[in-house]
Short mmCIF file of C-alpha atoms and ligand atoms in Angstrom, two decimals:
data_model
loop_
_atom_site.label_atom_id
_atom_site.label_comp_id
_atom_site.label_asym_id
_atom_site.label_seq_id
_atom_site.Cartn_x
_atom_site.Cartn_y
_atom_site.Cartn_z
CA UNK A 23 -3.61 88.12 -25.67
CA UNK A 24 -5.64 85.27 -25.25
CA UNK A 25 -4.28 82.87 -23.07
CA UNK A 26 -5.02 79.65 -25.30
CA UNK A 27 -3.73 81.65 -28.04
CA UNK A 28 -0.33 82.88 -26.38
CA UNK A 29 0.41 79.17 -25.23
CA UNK A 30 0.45 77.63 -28.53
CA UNK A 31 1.84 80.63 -30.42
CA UNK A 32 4.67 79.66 -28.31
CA UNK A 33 4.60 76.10 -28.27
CA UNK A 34 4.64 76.38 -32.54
CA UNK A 35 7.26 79.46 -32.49
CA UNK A 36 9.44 76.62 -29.81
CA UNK A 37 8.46 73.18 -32.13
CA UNK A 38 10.45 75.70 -35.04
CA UNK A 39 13.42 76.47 -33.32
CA UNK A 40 13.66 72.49 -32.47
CA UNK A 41 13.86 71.54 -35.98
CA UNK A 42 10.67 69.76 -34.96
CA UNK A 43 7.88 71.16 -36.81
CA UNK A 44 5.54 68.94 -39.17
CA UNK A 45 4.09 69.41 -42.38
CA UNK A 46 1.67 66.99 -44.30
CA UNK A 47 2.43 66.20 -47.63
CA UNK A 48 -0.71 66.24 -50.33
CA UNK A 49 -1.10 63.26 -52.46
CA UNK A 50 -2.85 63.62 -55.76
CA UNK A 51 -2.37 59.72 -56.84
CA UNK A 52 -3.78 56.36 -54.57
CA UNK A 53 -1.05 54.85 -52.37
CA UNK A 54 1.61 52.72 -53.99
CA UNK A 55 5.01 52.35 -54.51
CA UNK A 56 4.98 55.28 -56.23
CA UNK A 57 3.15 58.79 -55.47
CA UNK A 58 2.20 61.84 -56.51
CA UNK A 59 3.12 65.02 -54.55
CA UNK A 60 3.07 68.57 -55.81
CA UNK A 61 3.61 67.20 -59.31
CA UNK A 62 6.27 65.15 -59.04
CA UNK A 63 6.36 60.91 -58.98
CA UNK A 64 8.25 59.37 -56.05
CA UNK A 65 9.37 56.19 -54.95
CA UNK A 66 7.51 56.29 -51.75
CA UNK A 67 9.70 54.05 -48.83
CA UNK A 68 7.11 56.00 -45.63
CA UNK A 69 3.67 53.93 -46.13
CA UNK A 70 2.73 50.80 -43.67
CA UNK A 71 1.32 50.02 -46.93
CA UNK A 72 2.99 46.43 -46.21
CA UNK A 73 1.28 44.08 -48.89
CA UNK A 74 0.68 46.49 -51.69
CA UNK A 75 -3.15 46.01 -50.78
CA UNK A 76 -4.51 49.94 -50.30
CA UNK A 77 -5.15 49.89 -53.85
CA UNK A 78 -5.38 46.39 -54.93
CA UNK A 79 -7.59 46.44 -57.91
CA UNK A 80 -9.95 43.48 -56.12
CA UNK A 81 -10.25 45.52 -53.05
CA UNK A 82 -11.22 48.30 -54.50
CA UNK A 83 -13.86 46.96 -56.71
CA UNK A 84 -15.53 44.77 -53.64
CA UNK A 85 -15.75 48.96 -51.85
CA UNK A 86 -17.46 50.08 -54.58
CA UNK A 87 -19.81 47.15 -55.31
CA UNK A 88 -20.64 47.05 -51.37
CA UNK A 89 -21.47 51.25 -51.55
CA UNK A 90 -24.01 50.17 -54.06
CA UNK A 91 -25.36 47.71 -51.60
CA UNK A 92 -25.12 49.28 -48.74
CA UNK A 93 -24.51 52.73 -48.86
CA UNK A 94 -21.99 54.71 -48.01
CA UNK A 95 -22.55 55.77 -44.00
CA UNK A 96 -23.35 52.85 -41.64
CA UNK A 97 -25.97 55.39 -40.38
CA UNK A 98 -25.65 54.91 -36.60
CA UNK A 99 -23.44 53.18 -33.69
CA UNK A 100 -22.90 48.99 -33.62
CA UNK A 101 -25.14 49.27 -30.83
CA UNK A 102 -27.88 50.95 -32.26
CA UNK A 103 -28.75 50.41 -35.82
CA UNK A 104 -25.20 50.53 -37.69
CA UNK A 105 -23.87 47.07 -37.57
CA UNK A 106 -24.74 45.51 -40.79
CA UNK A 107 -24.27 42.08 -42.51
CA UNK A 108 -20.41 42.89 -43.76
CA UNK A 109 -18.99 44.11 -40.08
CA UNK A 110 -20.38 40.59 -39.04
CA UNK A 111 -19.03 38.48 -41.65
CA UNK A 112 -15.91 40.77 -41.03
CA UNK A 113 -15.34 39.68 -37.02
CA UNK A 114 -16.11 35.89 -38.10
CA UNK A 115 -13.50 35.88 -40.32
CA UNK A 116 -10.69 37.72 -37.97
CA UNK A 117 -11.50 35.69 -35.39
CA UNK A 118 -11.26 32.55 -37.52
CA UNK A 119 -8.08 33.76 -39.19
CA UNK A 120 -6.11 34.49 -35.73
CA UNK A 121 -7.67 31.30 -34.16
CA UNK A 122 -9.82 33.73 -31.29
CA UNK A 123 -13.08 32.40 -30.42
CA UNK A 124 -14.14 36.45 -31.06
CA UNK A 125 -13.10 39.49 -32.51
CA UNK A 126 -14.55 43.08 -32.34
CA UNK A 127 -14.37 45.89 -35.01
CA UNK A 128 -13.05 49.28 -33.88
CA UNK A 129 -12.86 52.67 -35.79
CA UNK A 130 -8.91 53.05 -35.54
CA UNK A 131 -6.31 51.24 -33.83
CA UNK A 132 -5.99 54.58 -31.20
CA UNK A 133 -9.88 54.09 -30.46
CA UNK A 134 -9.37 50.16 -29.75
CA UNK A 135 -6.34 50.49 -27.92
CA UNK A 136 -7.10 53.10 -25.58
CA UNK A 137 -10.56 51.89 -25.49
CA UNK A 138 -9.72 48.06 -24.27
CA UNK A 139 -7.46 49.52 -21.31
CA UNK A 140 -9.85 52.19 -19.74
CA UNK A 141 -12.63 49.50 -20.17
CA UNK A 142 -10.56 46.28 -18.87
CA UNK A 143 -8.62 48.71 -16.05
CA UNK A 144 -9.82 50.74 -12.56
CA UNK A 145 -7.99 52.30 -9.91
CA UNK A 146 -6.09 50.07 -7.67
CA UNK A 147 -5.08 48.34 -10.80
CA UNK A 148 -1.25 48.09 -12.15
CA UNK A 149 -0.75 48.70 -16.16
CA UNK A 150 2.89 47.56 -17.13
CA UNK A 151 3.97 49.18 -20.52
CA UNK A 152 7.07 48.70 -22.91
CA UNK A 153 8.78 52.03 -22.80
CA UNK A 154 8.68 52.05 -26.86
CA UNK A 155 5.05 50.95 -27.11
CA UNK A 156 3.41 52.91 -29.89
CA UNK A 157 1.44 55.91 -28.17
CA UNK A 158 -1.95 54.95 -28.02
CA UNK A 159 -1.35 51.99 -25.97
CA UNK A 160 0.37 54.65 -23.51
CA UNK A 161 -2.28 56.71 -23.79
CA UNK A 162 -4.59 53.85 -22.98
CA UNK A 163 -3.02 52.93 -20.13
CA UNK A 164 -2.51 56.58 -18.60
CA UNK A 165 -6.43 57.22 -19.15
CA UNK A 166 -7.30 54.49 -17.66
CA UNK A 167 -6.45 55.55 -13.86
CA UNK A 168 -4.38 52.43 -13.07
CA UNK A 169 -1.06 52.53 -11.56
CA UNK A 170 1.25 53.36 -14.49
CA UNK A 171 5.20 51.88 -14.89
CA UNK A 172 6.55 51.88 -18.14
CA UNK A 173 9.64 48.82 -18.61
CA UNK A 174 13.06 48.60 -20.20
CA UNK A 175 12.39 48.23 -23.87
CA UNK A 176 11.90 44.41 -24.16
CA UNK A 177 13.38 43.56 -21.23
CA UNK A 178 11.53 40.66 -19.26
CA UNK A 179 13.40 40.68 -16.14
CA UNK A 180 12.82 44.10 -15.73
CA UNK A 181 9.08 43.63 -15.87
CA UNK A 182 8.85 40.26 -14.20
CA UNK A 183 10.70 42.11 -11.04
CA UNK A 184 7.72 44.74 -11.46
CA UNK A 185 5.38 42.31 -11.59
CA UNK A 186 6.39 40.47 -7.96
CA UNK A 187 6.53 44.16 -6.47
CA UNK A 188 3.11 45.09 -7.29
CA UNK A 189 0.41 43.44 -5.64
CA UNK A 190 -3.12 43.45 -7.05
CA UNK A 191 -4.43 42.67 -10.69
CA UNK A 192 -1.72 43.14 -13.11
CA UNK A 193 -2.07 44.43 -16.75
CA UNK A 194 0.68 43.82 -19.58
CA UNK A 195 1.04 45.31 -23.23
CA UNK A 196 3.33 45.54 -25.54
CA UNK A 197 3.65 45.74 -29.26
CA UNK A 198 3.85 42.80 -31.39
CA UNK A 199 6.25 44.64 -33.91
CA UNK A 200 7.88 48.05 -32.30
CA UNK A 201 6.17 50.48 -34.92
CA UNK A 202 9.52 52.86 -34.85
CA UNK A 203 12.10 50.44 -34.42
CA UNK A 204 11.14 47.36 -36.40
CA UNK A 205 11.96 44.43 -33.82
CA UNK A 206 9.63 42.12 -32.23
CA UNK A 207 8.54 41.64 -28.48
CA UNK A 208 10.11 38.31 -27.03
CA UNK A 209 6.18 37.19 -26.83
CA UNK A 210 6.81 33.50 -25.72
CA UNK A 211 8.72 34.55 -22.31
CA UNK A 212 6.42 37.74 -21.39
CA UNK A 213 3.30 35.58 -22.35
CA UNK A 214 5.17 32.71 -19.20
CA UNK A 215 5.88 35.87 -17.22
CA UNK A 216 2.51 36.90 -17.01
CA UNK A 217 0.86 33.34 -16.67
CA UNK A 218 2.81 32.66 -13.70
CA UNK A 219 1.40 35.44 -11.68
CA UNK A 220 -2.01 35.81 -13.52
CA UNK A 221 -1.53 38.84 -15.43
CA UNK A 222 -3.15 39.35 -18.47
CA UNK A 223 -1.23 39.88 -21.72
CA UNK A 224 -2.26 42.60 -24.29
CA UNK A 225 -0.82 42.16 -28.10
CA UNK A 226 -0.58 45.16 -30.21
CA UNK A 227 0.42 43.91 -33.16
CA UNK A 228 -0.53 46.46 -36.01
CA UNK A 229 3.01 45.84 -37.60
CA UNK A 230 3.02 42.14 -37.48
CA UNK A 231 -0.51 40.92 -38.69
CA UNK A 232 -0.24 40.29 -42.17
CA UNK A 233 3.23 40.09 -42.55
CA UNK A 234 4.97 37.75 -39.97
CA UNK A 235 3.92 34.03 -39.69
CA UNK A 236 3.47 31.21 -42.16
CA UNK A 237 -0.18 32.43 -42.63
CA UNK A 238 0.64 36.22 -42.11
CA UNK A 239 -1.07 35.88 -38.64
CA UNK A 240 1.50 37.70 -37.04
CA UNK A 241 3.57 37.71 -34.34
CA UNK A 242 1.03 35.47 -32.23
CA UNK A 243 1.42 32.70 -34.97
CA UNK A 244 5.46 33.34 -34.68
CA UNK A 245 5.22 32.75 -31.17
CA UNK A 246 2.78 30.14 -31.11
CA UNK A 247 0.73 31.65 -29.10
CA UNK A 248 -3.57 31.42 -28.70
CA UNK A 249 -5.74 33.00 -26.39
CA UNK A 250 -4.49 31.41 -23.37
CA UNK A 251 -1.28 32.55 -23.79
CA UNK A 252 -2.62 36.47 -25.22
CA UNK A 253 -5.44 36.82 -24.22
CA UNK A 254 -5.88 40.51 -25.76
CA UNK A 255 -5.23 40.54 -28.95
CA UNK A 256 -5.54 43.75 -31.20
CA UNK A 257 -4.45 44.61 -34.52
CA UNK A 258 -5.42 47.51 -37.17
CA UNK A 259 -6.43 47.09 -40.36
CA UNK A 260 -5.21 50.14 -42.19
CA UNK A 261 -1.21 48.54 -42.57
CA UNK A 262 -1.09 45.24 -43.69
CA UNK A 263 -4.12 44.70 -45.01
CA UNK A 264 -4.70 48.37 -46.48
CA UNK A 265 -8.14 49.21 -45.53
CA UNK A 266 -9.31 51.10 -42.30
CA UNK A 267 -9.80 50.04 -38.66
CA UNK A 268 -9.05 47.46 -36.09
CA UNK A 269 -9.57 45.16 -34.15
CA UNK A 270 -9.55 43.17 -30.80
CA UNK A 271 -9.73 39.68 -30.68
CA UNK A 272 -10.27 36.92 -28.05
CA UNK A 273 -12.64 35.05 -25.63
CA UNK A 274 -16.46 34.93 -26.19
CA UNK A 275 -16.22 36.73 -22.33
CA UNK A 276 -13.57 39.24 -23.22
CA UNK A 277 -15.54 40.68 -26.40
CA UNK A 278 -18.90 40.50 -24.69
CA UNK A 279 -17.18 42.80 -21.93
CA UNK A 280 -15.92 44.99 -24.53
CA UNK A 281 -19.40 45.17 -26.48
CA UNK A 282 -20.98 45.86 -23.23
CA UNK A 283 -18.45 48.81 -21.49
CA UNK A 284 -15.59 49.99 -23.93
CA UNK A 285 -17.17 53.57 -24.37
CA UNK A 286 -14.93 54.10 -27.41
CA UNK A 287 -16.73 51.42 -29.07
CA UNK A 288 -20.40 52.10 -27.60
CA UNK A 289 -20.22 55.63 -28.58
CA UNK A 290 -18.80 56.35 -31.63
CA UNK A 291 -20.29 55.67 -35.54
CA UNK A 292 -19.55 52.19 -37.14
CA UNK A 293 -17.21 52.62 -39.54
CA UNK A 294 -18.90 52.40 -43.65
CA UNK A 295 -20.13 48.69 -44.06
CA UNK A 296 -18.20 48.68 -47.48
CA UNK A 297 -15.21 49.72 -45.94
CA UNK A 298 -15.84 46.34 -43.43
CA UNK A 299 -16.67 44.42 -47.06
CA UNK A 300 -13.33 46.07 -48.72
CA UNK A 301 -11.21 44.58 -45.84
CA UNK A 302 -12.93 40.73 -45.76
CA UNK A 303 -11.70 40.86 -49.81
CA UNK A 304 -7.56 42.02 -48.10
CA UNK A 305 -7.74 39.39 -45.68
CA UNK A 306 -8.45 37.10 -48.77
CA UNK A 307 -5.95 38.49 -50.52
CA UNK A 308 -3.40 38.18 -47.46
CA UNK A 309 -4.88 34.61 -46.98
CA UNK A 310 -4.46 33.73 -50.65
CA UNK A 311 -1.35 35.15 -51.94
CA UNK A 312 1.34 33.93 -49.24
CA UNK A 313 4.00 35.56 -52.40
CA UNK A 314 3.37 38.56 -51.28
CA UNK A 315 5.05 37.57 -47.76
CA UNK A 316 7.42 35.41 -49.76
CA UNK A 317 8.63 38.91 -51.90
CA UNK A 318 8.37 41.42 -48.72
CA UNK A 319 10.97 39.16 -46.90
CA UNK A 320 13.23 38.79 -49.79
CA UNK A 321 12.80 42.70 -50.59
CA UNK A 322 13.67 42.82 -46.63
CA UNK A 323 17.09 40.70 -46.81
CA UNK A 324 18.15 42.58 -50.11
CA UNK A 325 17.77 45.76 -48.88
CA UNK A 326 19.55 44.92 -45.29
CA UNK A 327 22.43 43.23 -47.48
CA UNK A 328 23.02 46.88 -49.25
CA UNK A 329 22.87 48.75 -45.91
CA UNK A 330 25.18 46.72 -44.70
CA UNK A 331 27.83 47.01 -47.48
CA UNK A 332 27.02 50.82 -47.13
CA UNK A 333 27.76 50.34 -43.00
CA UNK A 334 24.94 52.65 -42.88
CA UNK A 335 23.45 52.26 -39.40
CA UNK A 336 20.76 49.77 -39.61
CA UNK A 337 19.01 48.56 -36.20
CA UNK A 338 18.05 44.66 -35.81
CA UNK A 339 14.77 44.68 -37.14
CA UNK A 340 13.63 41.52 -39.30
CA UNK A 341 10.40 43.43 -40.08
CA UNK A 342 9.51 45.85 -43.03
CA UNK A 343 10.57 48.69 -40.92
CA UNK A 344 14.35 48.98 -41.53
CA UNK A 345 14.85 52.26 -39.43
CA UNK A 346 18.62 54.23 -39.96
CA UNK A 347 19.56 56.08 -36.87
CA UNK A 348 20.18 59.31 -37.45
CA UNK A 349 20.86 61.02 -34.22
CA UNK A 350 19.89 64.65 -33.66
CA UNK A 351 16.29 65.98 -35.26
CA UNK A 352 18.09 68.20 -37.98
CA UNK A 353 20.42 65.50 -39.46
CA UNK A 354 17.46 63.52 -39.88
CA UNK A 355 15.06 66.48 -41.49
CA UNK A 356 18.19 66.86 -43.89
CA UNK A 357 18.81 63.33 -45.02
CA UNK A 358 15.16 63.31 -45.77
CA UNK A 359 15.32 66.15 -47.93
CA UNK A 360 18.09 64.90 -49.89
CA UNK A 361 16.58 62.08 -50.18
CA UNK A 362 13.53 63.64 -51.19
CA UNK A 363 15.29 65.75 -54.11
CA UNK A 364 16.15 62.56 -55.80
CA UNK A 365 12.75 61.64 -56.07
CA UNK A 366 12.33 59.30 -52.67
CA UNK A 367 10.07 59.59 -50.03
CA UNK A 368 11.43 58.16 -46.51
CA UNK A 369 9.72 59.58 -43.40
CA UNK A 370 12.06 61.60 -40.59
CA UNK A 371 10.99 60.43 -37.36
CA UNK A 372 11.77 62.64 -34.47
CA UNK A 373 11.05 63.42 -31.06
CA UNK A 374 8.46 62.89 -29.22
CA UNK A 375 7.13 60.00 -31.71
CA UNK A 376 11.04 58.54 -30.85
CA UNK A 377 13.28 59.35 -27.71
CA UNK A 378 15.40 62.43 -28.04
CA UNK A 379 18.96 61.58 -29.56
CA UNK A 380 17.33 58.86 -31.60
CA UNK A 381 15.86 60.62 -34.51
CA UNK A 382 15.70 58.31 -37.97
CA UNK A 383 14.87 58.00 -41.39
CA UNK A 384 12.08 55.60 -40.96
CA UNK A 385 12.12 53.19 -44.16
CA UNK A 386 9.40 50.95 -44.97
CA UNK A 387 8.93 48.12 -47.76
CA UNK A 388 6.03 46.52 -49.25
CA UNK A 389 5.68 43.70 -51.55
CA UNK A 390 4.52 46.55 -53.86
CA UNK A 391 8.12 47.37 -54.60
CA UNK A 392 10.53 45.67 -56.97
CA UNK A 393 14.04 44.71 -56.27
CA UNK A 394 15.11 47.55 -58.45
CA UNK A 395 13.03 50.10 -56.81
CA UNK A 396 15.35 48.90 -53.71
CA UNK A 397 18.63 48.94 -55.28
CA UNK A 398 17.28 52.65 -56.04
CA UNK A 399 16.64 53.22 -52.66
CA UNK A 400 20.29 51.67 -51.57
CA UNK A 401 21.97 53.75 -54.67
CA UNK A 402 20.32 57.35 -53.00
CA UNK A 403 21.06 56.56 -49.91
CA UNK A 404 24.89 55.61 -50.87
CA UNK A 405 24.89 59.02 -52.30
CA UNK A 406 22.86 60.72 -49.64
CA UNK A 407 24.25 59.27 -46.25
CA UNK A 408 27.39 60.98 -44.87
CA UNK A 409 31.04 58.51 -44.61
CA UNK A 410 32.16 58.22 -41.57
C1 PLP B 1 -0.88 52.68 -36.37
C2 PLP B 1 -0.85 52.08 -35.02
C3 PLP B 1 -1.93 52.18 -34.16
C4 PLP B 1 -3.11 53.06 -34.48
O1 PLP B 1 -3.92 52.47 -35.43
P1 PLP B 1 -4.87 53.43 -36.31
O2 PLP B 1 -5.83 52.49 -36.91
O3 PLP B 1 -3.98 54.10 -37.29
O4 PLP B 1 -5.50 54.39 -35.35
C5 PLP B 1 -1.88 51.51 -32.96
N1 PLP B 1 -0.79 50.80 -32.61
C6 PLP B 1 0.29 50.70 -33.40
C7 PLP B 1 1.46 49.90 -32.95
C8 PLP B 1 0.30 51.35 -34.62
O5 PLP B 1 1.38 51.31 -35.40
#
């Protein structure tokens, strides 16, 4: 047999037996609170869908009247003829929005993210990583060739004792929001960690931009934090705001840099222009309609209220993701399935997305939902969840 062939024969036949094989689901509606799958509605509690924006009626015409405007393909990379008058418009108004003097469009969140550190980082270099950081950012920093050491989740002694050890031009990142586990980096004392020994400080904060912060400019605005403070900040655009993307933002030197060397941005297509003009109409949205913040958090509180009268085992996560700890892979695959009978979607999360032992049912809210669609959610998982 081939060898290629043999090798992930047996890696699938293996991912079985581990209870940790994935399948897709198919939607046939747009994505909402509720969904379409197979022929059958559900309340769907699994998208990062946070402000109910991925099919806002006003983002969705501003897509189609840009297609008519500008097409459909952007036709060519930024840096050769594909960066057109709405990806412009689109940086000018993240940078003003996060209060960067720059910010550069990316494809995805994986392409900025591992695109920033093996542009920013060479040999000789030290990269110092949250052990739960989502896994492009480990990707990123494993790429890159620079002496790796992953941290104690959150813990800033632990990485301020790395720091002193290593010698030579220090790199930190975290997440902003912890995309399985729902808490927030402690920004304000890793952002005085790294200025005291002149390491620079990378944000990811795909969970936190839109939601967290008086103006939904996430956890920097929490934290009080500019570009001093972070000077790398990066954030996606296909959670919050419902679109596609991402983006980095920060000094006029930082994004020049990145223009000039970050090969996942030089050599890749720009992403649709009307898919640039759909997401300048979410961030006016997100700008606009602070209620929708205002209804997340209360939909947030509600639901952590029921949990807690349930004792089901919620982590401490102020965020939309409210994960419940499961345990082992299977228990997890099953409560999703029961869940999933009685018309509720809730993702399983399992190893390696999560360490092994920590498997969950990874819930999400949106300002989409209503509080009944909650006390749904709370009533199935009453029913579903086994007492202790
Ligand atoms: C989703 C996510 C990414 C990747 O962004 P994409 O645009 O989906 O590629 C990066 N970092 C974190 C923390 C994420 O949750």
């Amino acid at each position: 047999m081939n060898p290629f062939a043999q090798r992930l024969g047996e890696a699938l036949a293996q991912r079985r037996r581990d209870n940790l094989y994935r399948e897709r689901l198919t939607l046939d509606s747009a994505q909402g609170p509720q969904v379409r799958v197979d022929g059958r509605d559900y309340l769907n509690f699994c998208s990062n869908d946070y402000l109910g924006l991925a099919a806002h009626p006003r983002v969705v015409a501003r897509l189609r009247a840009a297609a008519g405007e500008y097409g459909v393909g952007s036709g060519a990379s930024h840096l050769v003829c594909g960066h057109s008058a709405p990806h412009e418009e689109l940086e000018e108004a993240l940078a003003d929005f996060t209060g960067r003097p720059r910010a550069l469009l990316y494809s995805s969140g994986y392409m900025a993210n591992t695109g920033v550190l093996t542009s920013l980082l060479r040999r000789g270099d030290h990269v110092f990583e949250d052990r739960l950081n989502h896994a492009s950012l480990l990707d990123g920093g494993l790429f890159s060739g620079a002496r790796f050491k992953r941290f104690a989740h959150n813990d800033v002694a632990a990485l301020e004792a790395g720091l002193d050890a290593a010698g030579g031009p220090s790199f930190v990142v975290v997440d902003g929001v912890f995309s399985m586990d729902g808490d927030s980096a402690p920004l304000a004392a890793l952002a005085r960690a790294c200025a005291a020994r002149e390491a620079w400080l990378m944000v990811d904060d795909a969970h936190g931009f839109g939601v967290l912060g008086e103006r939904g400019a996430g956890s920097v605005e929490v934290a009080g934090l500019d570009d001093a403070g972070v000077p790398v900040l990066m954030a996606t655009l296909g959670k919050a705001l419902g679109t596609a993307g991402a983006f980095v933002a920060g000094s006029q030197l930082l994004i020049e840099g990145l223009i000039q060397h970050s090969r996942n941005y030089i050599y890749t297509t720009a992403l649709p222009p009307a898919l640039a003009a759909a997401s300048l109409e979410a961030l006016a949205l997100l700008r606009e309609e602070s209620w929708r913040r205002e209804h997340l958090r209360a939909l947030i509180a509600r639901f952590r209220r029921g949990a807690g009268q349930l004792e089901l085992p919620l982590m401490a996560s102020a965020s939309p993701i409210q994960p419940l700890l499961a345990g082992d892979a299977a228990r997890a695959v099953a409560l999703g399935e029961a869940l999933r009978e009685r018309g509720l979607l809730v993702g399983a999360i399992r190893p390696p997305t999560v360490p092994r032992g920590t498997a969950r049912l990874r819930i999400t809210l949106s300002a989409a939902h209503s509080e009944a669609q909650v006390d749904r959610l709370l009533d199935a998982l009453g029913h579903c969840w086994p007492r202790r």
